[in-house]
C-alpha cells in the first residue's frame, strides 16, 4: 500500500499528479485555509504532511498524527512550523529554497518601481477619469536609477535583488550578521552596520527570515533613522516590520513611502494602512508565478518522496535529526 500524504491546500495539477504516483493523497477540498481543528482531524492518519505557510504546525498537531514521518512545507520560509517541537519528536521538516528566488526578486523590483514612480496611484488616477492631459507636475515620483539600494539579508533573494540593481546603476549597501563575499563579488555591494545602511539608503529592502530575534526588526527607531525621502520594501515576512510604527512613519512622513507584500497579522491589515497613498500593498505574491508555484510544488513533492524512500531530502531544514529520525512503520 502506498504511504499516505495529507495536503492542506490544492496545489497545481502537475504537482498533485506527481504526488499521486507515490502516495495515497488526501487533500483539503476547500479553497481556503483549514482551521487547526480540521488539520488535526484530516491529517491524523497521514505519514507525511504537506502544508503551507498559512498553516501553523506545532507540537500538539504533530502529536495527533502518530505515524508522521515528515513535514514538507510549500514555502522557503518555515516560521509557521515549530522546528523545536519537530526536533524533539525527530520529525524531518523540508522547505523549498532556490526555486522561488528569482521570482521573489522580480516582485521586489516591481514594488521598488511601483512605489517610487507612483504606479498604483497613477493607475487609479487614470482609470477614474482624472487624467486631463500631460502636466509638468503631474504624479512626480522619485528616480531609481543611480540611487542607493540597501539590502538587509544577504541570502539568495537578497543577492538576486542586488544583481538586478546593476541595470539601474545603483550604489549597493548591505547588512547581515556577517559579510557575504558572493554578494560583494557579484554586485559590488558594501557591507555596513544597520544604522549606516538605514541612514544612507534611498531604498531599504528586507530579505531576512522571521524568527524570535527578527520580530519587529524594523521599528520606530529604525524608521526614524531612514531618510525622509527613502522607501521601505518588505517581501520577507510581515512581523519583521512593526506595522503600527510603519503606519505612523507613513502618516507623519518620516519616510517617503513603503511597499509591502507581507503583513504583521496576515491577512488582516493594521487599520489605517489602506488610507496611505504612499504605500503600495500586494497580497503575499512574491513567488506567485505559474512556473514558480509549480516548481515549489514539485520540490515539496520530491522532499516528501525522499523522506518516504529514506533518502535525505534536498531541502532539509533540520538535518541534525536525520540520523535519528522516526522510522517507517512496519
Ligand atoms: C515563501 O516561500 O516563504 C514565500 O513567502 C511564499 O512563497
Short mmCIF file of C-alpha atoms in Angstrom, two decimals, residues 20-186:
data_model
loop_
_atom_site.label_atom_id
_atom_site.label_comp_id
_atom_site.label_asym_id
_atom_site.label_seq_id
_atom_site.Cartn_x
_atom_site.Cartn_y
_atom_site.Cartn_z
CA UNK A 20 -0.39 10.52 -6.68
CA UNK A 21 2.43 8.49 -8.28
CA UNK A 22 3.93 7.88 -4.84
CA UNK A 23 1.23 8.46 -2.27
CA UNK A 24 -2.33 7.90 -1.37
CA UNK A 25 -3.25 11.56 -1.50
CA UNK A 26 -5.82 13.31 0.64
CA UNK A 27 -6.26 16.99 0.05
CA UNK A 28 -8.25 19.84 1.54
CA UNK A 29 -11.13 20.20 -0.94
CA UNK A 30 -11.90 23.79 0.06
CA UNK A 31 -10.34 26.90 -1.43
CA UNK A 32 -9.44 28.27 2.00
CA UNK A 33 -7.00 27.81 4.86
CA UNK A 34 -8.02 24.95 7.14
CA UNK A 35 -8.64 25.53 10.80
CA UNK A 36 -6.32 23.96 13.29
CA UNK A 37 -9.06 21.52 14.26
CA UNK A 38 -9.56 20.50 10.63
CA UNK A 39 -5.86 19.85 10.12
CA UNK A 40 -5.79 17.74 13.25
CA UNK A 41 -8.77 15.71 12.13
CA UNK A 42 -7.94 15.38 8.43
CA UNK A 43 -4.23 14.70 8.75
CA UNK A 44 -4.45 12.28 11.68
CA UNK A 45 -3.76 9.16 9.64
CA UNK A 46 -1.12 10.51 7.27
CA UNK A 47 2.55 9.57 7.03
CA UNK A 48 3.58 12.87 5.50
CA UNK A 49 2.04 16.29 5.97
CA UNK A 50 2.41 18.71 3.06
CA UNK A 51 1.49 22.12 4.45
CA UNK A 52 1.59 25.80 3.56
CA UNK A 53 3.00 28.91 5.21
CA UNK A 54 -0.57 29.71 6.25
CA UNK A 55 -0.76 26.57 8.44
CA UNK A 56 0.66 26.81 11.93
CA UNK A 57 2.13 23.42 12.72
CA UNK A 58 3.12 22.93 16.35
CA UNK A 59 3.86 20.04 18.68
CA UNK A 60 0.21 19.48 19.51
CA UNK A 61 -0.63 18.96 15.84
CA UNK A 62 2.38 16.68 15.38
CA UNK A 63 1.18 14.60 18.33
CA UNK A 64 -2.22 13.86 16.83
CA UNK A 65 -0.54 12.37 13.75
CA UNK A 66 1.02 9.25 15.27
CA UNK A 67 2.63 7.98 12.05
CA UNK A 68 4.02 11.34 10.98
CA UNK A 69 7.37 10.71 9.28
CA UNK A 70 7.97 14.14 7.85
CA UNK A 71 6.63 17.58 7.10
CA UNK A 72 7.08 19.15 3.70
CA UNK A 73 6.39 22.88 3.66
CA UNK A 74 5.32 24.50 0.40
CA UNK A 75 7.43 27.63 1.03
CA UNK A 76 11.00 28.60 1.64
CA UNK A 77 10.10 30.31 4.92
CA UNK A 78 9.24 27.82 7.65
CA UNK A 79 8.39 30.13 10.55
CA UNK A 80 4.93 28.51 10.51
CA UNK A 81 6.42 25.27 11.82
CA UNK A 82 7.69 24.76 15.35
CA UNK A 83 11.10 23.32 14.48
CA UNK A 84 11.98 22.76 18.13
CA UNK A 85 8.88 20.62 18.50
CA UNK A 86 9.74 18.72 15.29
CA UNK A 87 13.27 18.12 16.56
CA UNK A 88 12.00 16.87 19.90
CA UNK A 89 9.84 14.35 18.01
CA UNK A 90 12.59 13.56 15.45
CA UNK A 91 10.42 14.65 12.54
CA UNK A 92 12.25 15.89 9.44
CA UNK A 93 10.98 19.21 8.06
CA UNK A 94 11.62 20.35 4.47
CA UNK A 95 11.14 23.61 2.59
CA UNK A 96 11.51 24.92 -0.98
CA UNK A 97 14.60 27.12 -1.22
CA UNK A 98 16.11 28.26 -4.51
CA UNK A 99 13.15 27.71 -6.82
CA UNK A 100 11.43 30.98 -5.89
CA UNK A 101 14.48 33.21 -5.57
CA UNK A 102 14.30 34.98 -8.94
CA UNK A 103 10.52 35.33 -8.89
CA UNK A 104 10.59 36.97 -5.48
CA UNK A 105 13.43 39.24 -6.55
CA UNK A 106 11.35 40.28 -9.58
CA UNK A 107 8.43 41.17 -7.31
CA UNK A 108 10.73 43.16 -5.06
CA UNK A 109 11.76 45.21 -8.07
CA UNK A 110 8.17 45.61 -9.19
CA UNK A 111 7.49 47.11 -5.76
CA UNK A 112 10.56 49.37 -5.81
CA UNK A 113 9.47 50.80 -9.14
CA UNK A 114 5.78 50.97 -8.25
CA UNK A 115 6.25 52.90 -5.05
CA UNK A 116 8.91 55.29 -6.31
CA UNK A 117 7.14 56.09 -9.58
CA UNK A 118 3.65 56.04 -8.01
CA UNK A 119 2.42 53.44 -10.50
CA UNK A 120 -0.56 52.25 -8.45
CA UNK A 121 -1.71 55.78 -7.66
CA UNK A 122 -1.24 56.78 -11.29
CA UNK A 123 -3.23 53.79 -12.48
CA UNK A 124 -6.12 54.69 -10.14
CA UNK A 125 -5.89 58.31 -11.29
CA UNK A 126 -6.07 57.35 -14.95
CA UNK A 127 -8.85 54.80 -14.71
CA UNK A 128 -11.05 57.09 -12.63
CA UNK A 129 -11.04 59.66 -15.43
CA UNK A 130 -8.92 62.29 -13.71
CA UNK A 131 -6.23 62.41 -16.44
CA UNK A 132 -6.88 65.65 -18.32
CA UNK A 133 -3.59 65.83 -20.19
CA UNK A 134 0.16 65.93 -19.65
CA UNK A 135 1.21 68.36 -16.94
CA UNK A 136 4.66 69.36 -15.68
CA UNK A 137 3.89 68.49 -12.08
CA UNK A 138 1.63 65.50 -12.58
CA UNK A 139 2.41 62.42 -10.46
CA UNK A 140 6.02 63.27 -9.79
CA UNK A 141 7.85 60.39 -8.21
CA UNK A 142 11.49 59.72 -7.50
CA UNK A 143 14.23 58.28 -9.68
CA UNK A 144 15.50 54.79 -9.06
CA UNK A 145 18.40 54.97 -11.48
CA UNK A 146 21.65 55.95 -9.78
CA UNK A 147 20.24 55.82 -6.24
CA UNK A 148 21.41 53.78 -3.24
CA UNK A 149 19.79 50.44 -2.50
CA UNK A 150 20.20 48.96 0.97
CA UNK A 151 19.67 45.23 1.20
CA UNK A 152 19.08 43.68 4.59
CA UNK A 153 19.77 39.95 4.40
CA UNK A 154 22.42 38.59 2.04
CA UNK A 155 20.73 35.26 1.33
CA UNK A 156 19.61 34.00 -2.07
CA UNK A 157 16.79 36.51 -2.55
CA UNK A 158 18.77 39.49 -1.27
CA UNK A 159 21.56 38.63 -3.69
CA UNK A 160 19.13 38.23 -6.60
CA UNK A 161 17.64 41.66 -5.83
CA UNK A 162 21.17 43.10 -5.74
CA UNK A 163 22.07 41.61 -9.15
CA UNK A 164 19.10 43.39 -10.73
CA UNK A 165 20.29 46.73 -9.33
CA UNK A 166 23.24 46.75 -11.72
CA UNK A 167 20.91 47.66 -14.58
CA UNK A 168 19.87 50.72 -12.62
CA UNK A 169 23.43 51.79 -11.93
CA UNK A 170 22.75 51.82 -8.20
CA UNK A 171 25.12 52.03 -5.30
CA UNK A 172 24.59 48.95 -3.17
CA UNK A 173 24.84 48.62 0.58
CA UNK A 174 24.00 45.51 2.55
CA UNK A 175 23.71 44.37 6.11
CA UNK A 176 23.65 40.87 7.54
CA UNK A 177 25.01 39.05 10.56
CA UNK A 178 28.22 38.52 8.63
CA UNK A 179 29.86 39.62 5.43
CA UNK A 180 28.95 37.81 2.23
CA UNK A 181 31.79 37.59 -0.27
CA UNK A 182 29.49 36.31 -3.03
CA UNK A 183 27.29 39.41 -2.81
CA UNK A 184 30.30 41.69 -2.66
CA UNK A 185 31.88 39.99 -5.69
CA UNK A 186 28.67 39.71 -7.77
#
